[in-house]
mmCIF file of N, CA and C in Angstrom:
data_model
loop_
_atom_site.group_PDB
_atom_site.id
_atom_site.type_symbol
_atom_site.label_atom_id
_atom_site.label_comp_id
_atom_site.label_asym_id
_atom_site.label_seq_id
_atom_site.Cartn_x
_atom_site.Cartn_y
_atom_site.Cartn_z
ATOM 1 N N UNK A 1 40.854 36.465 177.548
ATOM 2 C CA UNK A 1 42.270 36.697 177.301
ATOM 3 C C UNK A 1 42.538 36.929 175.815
ATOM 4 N N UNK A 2 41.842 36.467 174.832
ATOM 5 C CA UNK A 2 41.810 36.617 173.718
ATOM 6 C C UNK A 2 41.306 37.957 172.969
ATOM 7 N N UNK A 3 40.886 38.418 173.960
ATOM 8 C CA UNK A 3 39.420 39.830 173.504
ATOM 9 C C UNK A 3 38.434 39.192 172.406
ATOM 10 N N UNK A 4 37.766 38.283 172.932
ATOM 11 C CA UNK A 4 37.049 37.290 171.992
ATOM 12 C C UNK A 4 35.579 37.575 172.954
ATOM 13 N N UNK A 5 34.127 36.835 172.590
ATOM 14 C CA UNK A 5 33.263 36.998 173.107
ATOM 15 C C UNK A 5 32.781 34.907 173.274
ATOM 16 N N UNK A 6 31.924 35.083 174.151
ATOM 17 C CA UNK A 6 31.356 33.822 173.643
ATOM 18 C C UNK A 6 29.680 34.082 174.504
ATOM 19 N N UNK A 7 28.934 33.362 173.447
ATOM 20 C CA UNK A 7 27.749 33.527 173.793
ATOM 21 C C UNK A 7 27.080 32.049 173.837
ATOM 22 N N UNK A 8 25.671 31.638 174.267
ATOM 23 C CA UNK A 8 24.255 30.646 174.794
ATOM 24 C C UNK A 8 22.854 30.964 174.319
ATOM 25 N N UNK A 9 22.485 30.474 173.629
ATOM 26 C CA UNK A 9 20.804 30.283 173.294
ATOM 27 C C UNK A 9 20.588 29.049 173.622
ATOM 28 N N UNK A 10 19.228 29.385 174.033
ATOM 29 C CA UNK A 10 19.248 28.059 174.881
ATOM 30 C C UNK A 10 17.548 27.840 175.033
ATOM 31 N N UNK A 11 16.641 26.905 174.032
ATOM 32 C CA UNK A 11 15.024 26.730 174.372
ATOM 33 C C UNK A 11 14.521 25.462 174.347
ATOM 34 N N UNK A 12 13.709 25.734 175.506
ATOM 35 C CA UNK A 12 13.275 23.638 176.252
ATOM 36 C C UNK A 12 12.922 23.266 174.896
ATOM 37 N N UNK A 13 13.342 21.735 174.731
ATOM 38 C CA UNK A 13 12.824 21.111 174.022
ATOM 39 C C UNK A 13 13.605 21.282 172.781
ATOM 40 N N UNK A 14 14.376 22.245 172.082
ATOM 41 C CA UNK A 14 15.172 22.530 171.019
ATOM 42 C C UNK A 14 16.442 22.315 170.952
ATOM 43 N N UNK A 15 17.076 22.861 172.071
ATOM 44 C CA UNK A 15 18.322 22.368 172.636
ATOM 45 C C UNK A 15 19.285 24.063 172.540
ATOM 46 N N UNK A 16 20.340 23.823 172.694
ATOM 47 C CA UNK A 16 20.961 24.860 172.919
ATOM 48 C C UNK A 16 22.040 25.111 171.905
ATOM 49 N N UNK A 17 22.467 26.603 171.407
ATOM 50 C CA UNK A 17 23.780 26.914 170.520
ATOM 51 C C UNK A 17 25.125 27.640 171.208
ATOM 52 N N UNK A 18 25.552 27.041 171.641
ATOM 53 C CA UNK A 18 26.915 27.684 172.003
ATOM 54 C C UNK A 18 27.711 28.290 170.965
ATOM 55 N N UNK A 19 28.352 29.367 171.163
ATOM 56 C CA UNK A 19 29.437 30.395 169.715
ATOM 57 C C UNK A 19 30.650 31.150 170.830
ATOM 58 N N UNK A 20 30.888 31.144 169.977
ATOM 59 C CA UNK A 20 32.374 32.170 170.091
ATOM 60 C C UNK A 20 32.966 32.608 169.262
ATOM 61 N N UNK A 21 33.627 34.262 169.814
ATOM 62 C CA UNK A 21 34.480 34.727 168.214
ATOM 63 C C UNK A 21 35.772 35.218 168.744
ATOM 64 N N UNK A 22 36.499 34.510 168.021
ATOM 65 C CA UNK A 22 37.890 35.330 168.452
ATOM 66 C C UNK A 22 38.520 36.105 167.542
ATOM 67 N N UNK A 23 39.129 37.179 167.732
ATOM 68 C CA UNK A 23 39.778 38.565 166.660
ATOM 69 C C UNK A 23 41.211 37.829 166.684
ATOM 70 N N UNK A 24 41.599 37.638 165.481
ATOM 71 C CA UNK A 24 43.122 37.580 165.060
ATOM 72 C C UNK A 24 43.802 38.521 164.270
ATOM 73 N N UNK A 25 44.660 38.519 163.939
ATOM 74 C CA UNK A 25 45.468 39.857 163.499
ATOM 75 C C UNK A 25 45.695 39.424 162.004
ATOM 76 N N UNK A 26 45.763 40.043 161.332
ATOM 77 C CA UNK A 26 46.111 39.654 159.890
ATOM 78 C C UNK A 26 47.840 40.107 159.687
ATOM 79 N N UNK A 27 47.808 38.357 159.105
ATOM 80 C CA UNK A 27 49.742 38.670 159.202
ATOM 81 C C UNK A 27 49.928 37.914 157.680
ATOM 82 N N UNK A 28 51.498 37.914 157.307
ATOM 83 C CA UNK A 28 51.871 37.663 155.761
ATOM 84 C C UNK A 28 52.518 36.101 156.288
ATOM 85 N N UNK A 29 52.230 35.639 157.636
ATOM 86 C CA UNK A 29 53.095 34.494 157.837
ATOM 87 C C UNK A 29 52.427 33.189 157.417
ATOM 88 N N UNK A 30 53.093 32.399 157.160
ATOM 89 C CA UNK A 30 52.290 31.095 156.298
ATOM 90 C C UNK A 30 51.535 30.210 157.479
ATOM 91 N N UNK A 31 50.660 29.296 156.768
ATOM 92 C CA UNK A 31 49.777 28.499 157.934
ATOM 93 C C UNK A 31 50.547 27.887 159.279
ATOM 94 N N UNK A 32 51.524 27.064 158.094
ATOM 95 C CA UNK A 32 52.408 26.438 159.550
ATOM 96 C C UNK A 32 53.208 27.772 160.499
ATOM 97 N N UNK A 33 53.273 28.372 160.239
ATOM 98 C CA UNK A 33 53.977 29.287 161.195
ATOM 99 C C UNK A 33 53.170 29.774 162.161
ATOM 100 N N UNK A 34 51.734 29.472 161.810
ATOM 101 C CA UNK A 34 50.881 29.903 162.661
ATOM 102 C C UNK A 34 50.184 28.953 163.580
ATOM 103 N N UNK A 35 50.536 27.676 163.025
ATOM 104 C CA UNK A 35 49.962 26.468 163.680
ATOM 105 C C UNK A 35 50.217 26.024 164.979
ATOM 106 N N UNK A 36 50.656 27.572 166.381
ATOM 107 C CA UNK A 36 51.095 26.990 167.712
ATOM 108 C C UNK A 36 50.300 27.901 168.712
ATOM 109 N N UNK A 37 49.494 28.151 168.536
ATOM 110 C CA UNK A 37 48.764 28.767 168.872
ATOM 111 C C UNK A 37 48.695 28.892 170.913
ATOM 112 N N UNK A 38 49.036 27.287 171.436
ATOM 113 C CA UNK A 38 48.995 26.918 172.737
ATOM 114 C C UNK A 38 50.375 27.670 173.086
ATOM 115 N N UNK A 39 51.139 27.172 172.656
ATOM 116 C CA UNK A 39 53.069 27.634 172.888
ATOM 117 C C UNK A 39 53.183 28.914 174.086
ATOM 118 N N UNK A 40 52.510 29.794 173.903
ATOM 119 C CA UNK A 40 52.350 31.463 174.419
ATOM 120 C C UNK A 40 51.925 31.469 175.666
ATOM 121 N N UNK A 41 50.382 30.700 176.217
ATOM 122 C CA UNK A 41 49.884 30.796 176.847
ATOM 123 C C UNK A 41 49.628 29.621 177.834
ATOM 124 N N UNK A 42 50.698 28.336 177.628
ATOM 125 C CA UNK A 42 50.602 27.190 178.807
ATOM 126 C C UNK A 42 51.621 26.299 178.028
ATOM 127 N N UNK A 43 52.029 25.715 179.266
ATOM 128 C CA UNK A 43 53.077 24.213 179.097
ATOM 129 C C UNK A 43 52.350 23.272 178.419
ATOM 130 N N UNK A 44 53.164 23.629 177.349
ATOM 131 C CA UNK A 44 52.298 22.233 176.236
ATOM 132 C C UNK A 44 53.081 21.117 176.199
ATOM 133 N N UNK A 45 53.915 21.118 177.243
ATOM 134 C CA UNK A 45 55.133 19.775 177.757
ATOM 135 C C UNK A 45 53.648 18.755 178.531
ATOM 136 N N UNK A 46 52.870 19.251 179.061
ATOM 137 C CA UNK A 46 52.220 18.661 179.558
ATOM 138 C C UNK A 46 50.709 18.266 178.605
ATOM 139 N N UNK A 47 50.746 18.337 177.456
ATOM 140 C CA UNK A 47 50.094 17.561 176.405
ATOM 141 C C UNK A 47 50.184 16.944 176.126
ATOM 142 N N UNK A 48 51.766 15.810 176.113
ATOM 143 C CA UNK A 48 52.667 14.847 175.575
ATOM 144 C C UNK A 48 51.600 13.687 176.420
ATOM 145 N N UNK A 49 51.549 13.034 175.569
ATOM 146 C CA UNK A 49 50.743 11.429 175.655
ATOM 147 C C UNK A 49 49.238 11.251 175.780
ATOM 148 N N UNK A 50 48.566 12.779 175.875
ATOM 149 C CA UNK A 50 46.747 12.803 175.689
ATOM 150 C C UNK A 50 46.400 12.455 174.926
ATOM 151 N N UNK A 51 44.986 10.974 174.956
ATOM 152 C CA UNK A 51 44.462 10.935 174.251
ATOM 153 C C UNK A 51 43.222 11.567 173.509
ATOM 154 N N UNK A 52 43.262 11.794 172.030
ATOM 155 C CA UNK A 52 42.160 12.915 171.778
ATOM 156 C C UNK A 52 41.819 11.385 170.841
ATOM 157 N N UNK A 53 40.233 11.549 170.598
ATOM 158 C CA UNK A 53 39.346 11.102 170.013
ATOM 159 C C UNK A 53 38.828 12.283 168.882
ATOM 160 N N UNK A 54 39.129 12.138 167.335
ATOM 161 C CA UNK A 54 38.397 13.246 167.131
ATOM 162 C C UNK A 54 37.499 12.727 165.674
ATOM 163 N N UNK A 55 35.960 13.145 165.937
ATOM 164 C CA UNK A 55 34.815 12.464 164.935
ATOM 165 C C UNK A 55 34.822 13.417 163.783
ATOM 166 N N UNK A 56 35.375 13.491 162.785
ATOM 167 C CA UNK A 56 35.142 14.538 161.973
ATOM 168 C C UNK A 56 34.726 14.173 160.410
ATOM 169 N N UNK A 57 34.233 14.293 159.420
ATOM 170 C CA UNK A 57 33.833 13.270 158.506
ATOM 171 C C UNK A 57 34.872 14.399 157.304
ATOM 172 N N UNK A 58 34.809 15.795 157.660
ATOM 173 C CA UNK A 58 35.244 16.389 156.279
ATOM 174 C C UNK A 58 37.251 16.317 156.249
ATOM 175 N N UNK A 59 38.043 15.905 155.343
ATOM 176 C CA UNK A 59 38.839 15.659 155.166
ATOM 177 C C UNK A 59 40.334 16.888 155.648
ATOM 178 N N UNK A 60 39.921 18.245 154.901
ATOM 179 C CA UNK A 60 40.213 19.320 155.276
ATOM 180 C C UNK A 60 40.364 19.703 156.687
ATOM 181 N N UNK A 61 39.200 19.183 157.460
ATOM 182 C CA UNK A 61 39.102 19.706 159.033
ATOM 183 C C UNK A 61 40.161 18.713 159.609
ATOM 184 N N UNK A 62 39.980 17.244 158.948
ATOM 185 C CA UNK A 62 40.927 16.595 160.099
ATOM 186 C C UNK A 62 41.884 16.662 159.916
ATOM 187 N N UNK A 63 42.850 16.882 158.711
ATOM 188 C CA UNK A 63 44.319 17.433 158.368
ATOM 189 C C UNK A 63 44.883 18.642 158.848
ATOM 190 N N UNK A 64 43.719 19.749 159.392
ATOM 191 C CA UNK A 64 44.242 20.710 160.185
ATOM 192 C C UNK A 64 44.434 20.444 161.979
ATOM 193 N N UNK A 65 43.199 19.984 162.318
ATOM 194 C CA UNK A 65 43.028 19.106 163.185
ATOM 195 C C UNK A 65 44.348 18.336 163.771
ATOM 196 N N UNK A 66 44.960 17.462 163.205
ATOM 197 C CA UNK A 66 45.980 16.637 163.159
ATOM 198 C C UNK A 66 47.228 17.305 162.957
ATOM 199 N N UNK A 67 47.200 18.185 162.168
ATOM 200 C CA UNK A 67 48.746 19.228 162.058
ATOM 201 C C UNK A 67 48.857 20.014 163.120
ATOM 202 N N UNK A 68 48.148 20.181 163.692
ATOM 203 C CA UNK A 68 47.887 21.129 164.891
ATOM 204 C C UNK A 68 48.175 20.101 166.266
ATOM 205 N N UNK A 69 47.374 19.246 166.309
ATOM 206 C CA UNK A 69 47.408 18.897 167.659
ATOM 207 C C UNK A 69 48.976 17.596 167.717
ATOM 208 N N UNK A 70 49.127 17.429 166.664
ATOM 209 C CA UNK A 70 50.413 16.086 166.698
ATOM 210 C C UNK A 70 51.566 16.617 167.161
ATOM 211 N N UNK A 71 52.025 18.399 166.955
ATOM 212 C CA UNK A 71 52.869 18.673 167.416
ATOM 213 C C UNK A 71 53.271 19.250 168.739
ATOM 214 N N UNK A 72 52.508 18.454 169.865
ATOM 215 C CA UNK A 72 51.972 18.319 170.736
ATOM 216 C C UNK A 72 52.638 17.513 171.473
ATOM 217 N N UNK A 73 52.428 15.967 170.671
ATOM 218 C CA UNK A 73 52.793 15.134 170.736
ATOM 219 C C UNK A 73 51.353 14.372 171.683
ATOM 220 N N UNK A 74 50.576 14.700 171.077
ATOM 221 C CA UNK A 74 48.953 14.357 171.749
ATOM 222 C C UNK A 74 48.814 12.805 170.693
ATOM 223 N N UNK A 75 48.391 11.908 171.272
ATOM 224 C CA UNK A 75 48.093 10.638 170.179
ATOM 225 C C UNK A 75 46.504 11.181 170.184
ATOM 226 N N UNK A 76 46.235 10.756 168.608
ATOM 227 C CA UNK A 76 45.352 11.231 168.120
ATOM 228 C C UNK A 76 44.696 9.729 167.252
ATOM 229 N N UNK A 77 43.392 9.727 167.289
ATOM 230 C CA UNK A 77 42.268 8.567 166.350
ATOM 231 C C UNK A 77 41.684 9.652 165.978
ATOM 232 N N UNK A 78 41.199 9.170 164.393
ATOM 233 C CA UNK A 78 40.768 9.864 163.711
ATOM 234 C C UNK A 78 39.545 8.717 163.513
ATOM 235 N N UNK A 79 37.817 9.053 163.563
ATOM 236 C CA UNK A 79 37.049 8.298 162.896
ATOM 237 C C UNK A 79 36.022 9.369 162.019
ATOM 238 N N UNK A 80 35.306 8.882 161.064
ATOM 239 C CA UNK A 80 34.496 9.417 160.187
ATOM 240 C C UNK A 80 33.132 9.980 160.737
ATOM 241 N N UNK A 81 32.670 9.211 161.232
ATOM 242 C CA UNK A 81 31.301 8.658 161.984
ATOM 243 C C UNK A 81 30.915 8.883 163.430
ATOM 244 N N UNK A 82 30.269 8.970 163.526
ATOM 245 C CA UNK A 82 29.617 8.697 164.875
ATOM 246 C C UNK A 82 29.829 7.982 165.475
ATOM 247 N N UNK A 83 28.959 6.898 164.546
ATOM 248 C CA UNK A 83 28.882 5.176 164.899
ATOM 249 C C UNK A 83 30.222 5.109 164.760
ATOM 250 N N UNK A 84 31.675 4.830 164.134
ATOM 251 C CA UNK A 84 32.821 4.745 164.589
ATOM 252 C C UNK A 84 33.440 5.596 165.901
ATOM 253 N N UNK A 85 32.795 6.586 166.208
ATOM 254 C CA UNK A 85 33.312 6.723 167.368
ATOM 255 C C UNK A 85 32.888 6.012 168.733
ATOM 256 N N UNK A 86 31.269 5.916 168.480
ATOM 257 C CA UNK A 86 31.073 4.639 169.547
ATOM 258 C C UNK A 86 31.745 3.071 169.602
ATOM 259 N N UNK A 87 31.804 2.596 168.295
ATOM 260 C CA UNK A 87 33.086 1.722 168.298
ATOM 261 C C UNK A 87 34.139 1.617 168.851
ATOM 262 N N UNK A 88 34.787 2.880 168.515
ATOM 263 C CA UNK A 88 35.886 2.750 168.811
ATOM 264 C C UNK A 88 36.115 3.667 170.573
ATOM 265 N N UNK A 89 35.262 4.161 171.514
ATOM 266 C CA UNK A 89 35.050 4.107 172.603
ATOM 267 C C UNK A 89 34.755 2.672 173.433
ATOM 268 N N UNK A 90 34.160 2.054 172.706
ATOM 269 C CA UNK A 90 34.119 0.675 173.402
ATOM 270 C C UNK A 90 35.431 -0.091 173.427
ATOM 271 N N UNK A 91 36.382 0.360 172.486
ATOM 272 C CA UNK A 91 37.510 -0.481 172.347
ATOM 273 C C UNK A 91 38.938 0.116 173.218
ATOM 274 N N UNK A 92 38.462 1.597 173.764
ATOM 275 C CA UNK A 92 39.625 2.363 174.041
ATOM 276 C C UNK A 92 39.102 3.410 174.875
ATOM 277 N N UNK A 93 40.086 4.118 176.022
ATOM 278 C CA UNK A 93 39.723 5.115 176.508
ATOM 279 C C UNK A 93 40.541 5.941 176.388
ATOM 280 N N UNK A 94 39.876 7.989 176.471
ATOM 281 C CA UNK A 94 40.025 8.775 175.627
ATOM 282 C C UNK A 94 40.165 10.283 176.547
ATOM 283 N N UNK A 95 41.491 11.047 176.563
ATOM 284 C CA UNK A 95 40.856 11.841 177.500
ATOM 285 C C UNK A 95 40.055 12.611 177.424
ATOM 286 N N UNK A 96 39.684 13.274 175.752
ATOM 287 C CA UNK A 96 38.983 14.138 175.322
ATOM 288 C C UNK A 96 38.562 13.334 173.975
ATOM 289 N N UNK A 97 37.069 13.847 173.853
ATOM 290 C CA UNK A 97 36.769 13.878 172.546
ATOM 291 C C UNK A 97 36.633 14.955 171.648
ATOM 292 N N UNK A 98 36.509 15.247 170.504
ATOM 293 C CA UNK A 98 36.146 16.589 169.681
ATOM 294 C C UNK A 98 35.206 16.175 168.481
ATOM 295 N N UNK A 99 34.120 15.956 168.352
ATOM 296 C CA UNK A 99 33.521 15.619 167.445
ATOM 297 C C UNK A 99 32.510 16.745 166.629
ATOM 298 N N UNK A 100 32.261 16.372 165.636
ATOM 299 C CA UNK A 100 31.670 16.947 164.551
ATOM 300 C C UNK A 100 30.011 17.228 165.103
ATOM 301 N N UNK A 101 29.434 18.119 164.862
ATOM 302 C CA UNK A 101 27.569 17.757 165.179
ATOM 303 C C UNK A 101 27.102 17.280 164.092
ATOM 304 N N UNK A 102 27.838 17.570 162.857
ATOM 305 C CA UNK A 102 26.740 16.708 161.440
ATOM 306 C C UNK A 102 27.418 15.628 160.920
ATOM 307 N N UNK A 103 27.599 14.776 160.879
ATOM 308 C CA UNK A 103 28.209 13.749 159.946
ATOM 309 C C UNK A 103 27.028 12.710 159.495
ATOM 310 N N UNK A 104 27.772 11.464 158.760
ATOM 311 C CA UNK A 104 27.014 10.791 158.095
ATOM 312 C C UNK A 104 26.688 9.590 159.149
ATOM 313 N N UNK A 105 25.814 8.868 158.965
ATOM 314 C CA UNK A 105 25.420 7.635 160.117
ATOM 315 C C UNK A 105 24.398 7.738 161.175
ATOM 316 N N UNK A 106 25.839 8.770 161.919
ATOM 317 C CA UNK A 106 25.117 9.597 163.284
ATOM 318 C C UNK A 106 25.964 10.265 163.680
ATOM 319 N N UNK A 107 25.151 11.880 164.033
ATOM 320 C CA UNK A 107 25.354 13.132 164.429
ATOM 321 C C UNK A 107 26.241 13.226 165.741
ATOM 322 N N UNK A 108 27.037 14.215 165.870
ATOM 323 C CA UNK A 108 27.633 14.049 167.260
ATOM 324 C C UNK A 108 26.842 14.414 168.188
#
């Protein structure tokens, strides 16, 4: 729906790379104006109260991350780590997670 592609590599023992690319349009409108990306294409009335789990260690990612999904009205945990996200799975349940593959501790 996007006119985007997504592709799989995939070898025993190495593990697999999932990708995708999506084409956006180049516009003069500022970030937040662009930050609704869901709005167009589904009832985002029905996002209101999901919990997201999201592992991200770089600062930048989770401030977009969080500007994006809060206006949603999605409750959102933010941990650094890995190991804080297993923590904090033991302490709470989550409907989705989104985690990082490299961080510090342990990898997603």
């Amino acid at each position: 729906m996007q006119g985007g592609q997504i592709s799989l590599q995939s070898l025993v023992t190495e593990g697999s790379t999932f990708s995708f690319e999506l084409l956006f349009p180049i516009t003069n409108k500022s970030l937040s104006e662009n930050l609704s990306p869901l709005s167009g294409i589904m009832n985002t009335e029905k996002l209101k109260g999901v919990k997201i789990l999201l592992a991200e260690d770089n600062l930048f990612n989770q401030k977009v991350v969080i500007k994006i999904l809060e206006r949603y009205g999605i409750e959102l945990c933010v941990v650094c780590t890995g190991k804080e996200a297993i923590e904090q799975l033991e302490n709470d349940n989550f409907d989705l997670i989104l985690m990082d593959l490299h961080m510090p501790e342990m990898d997603g």
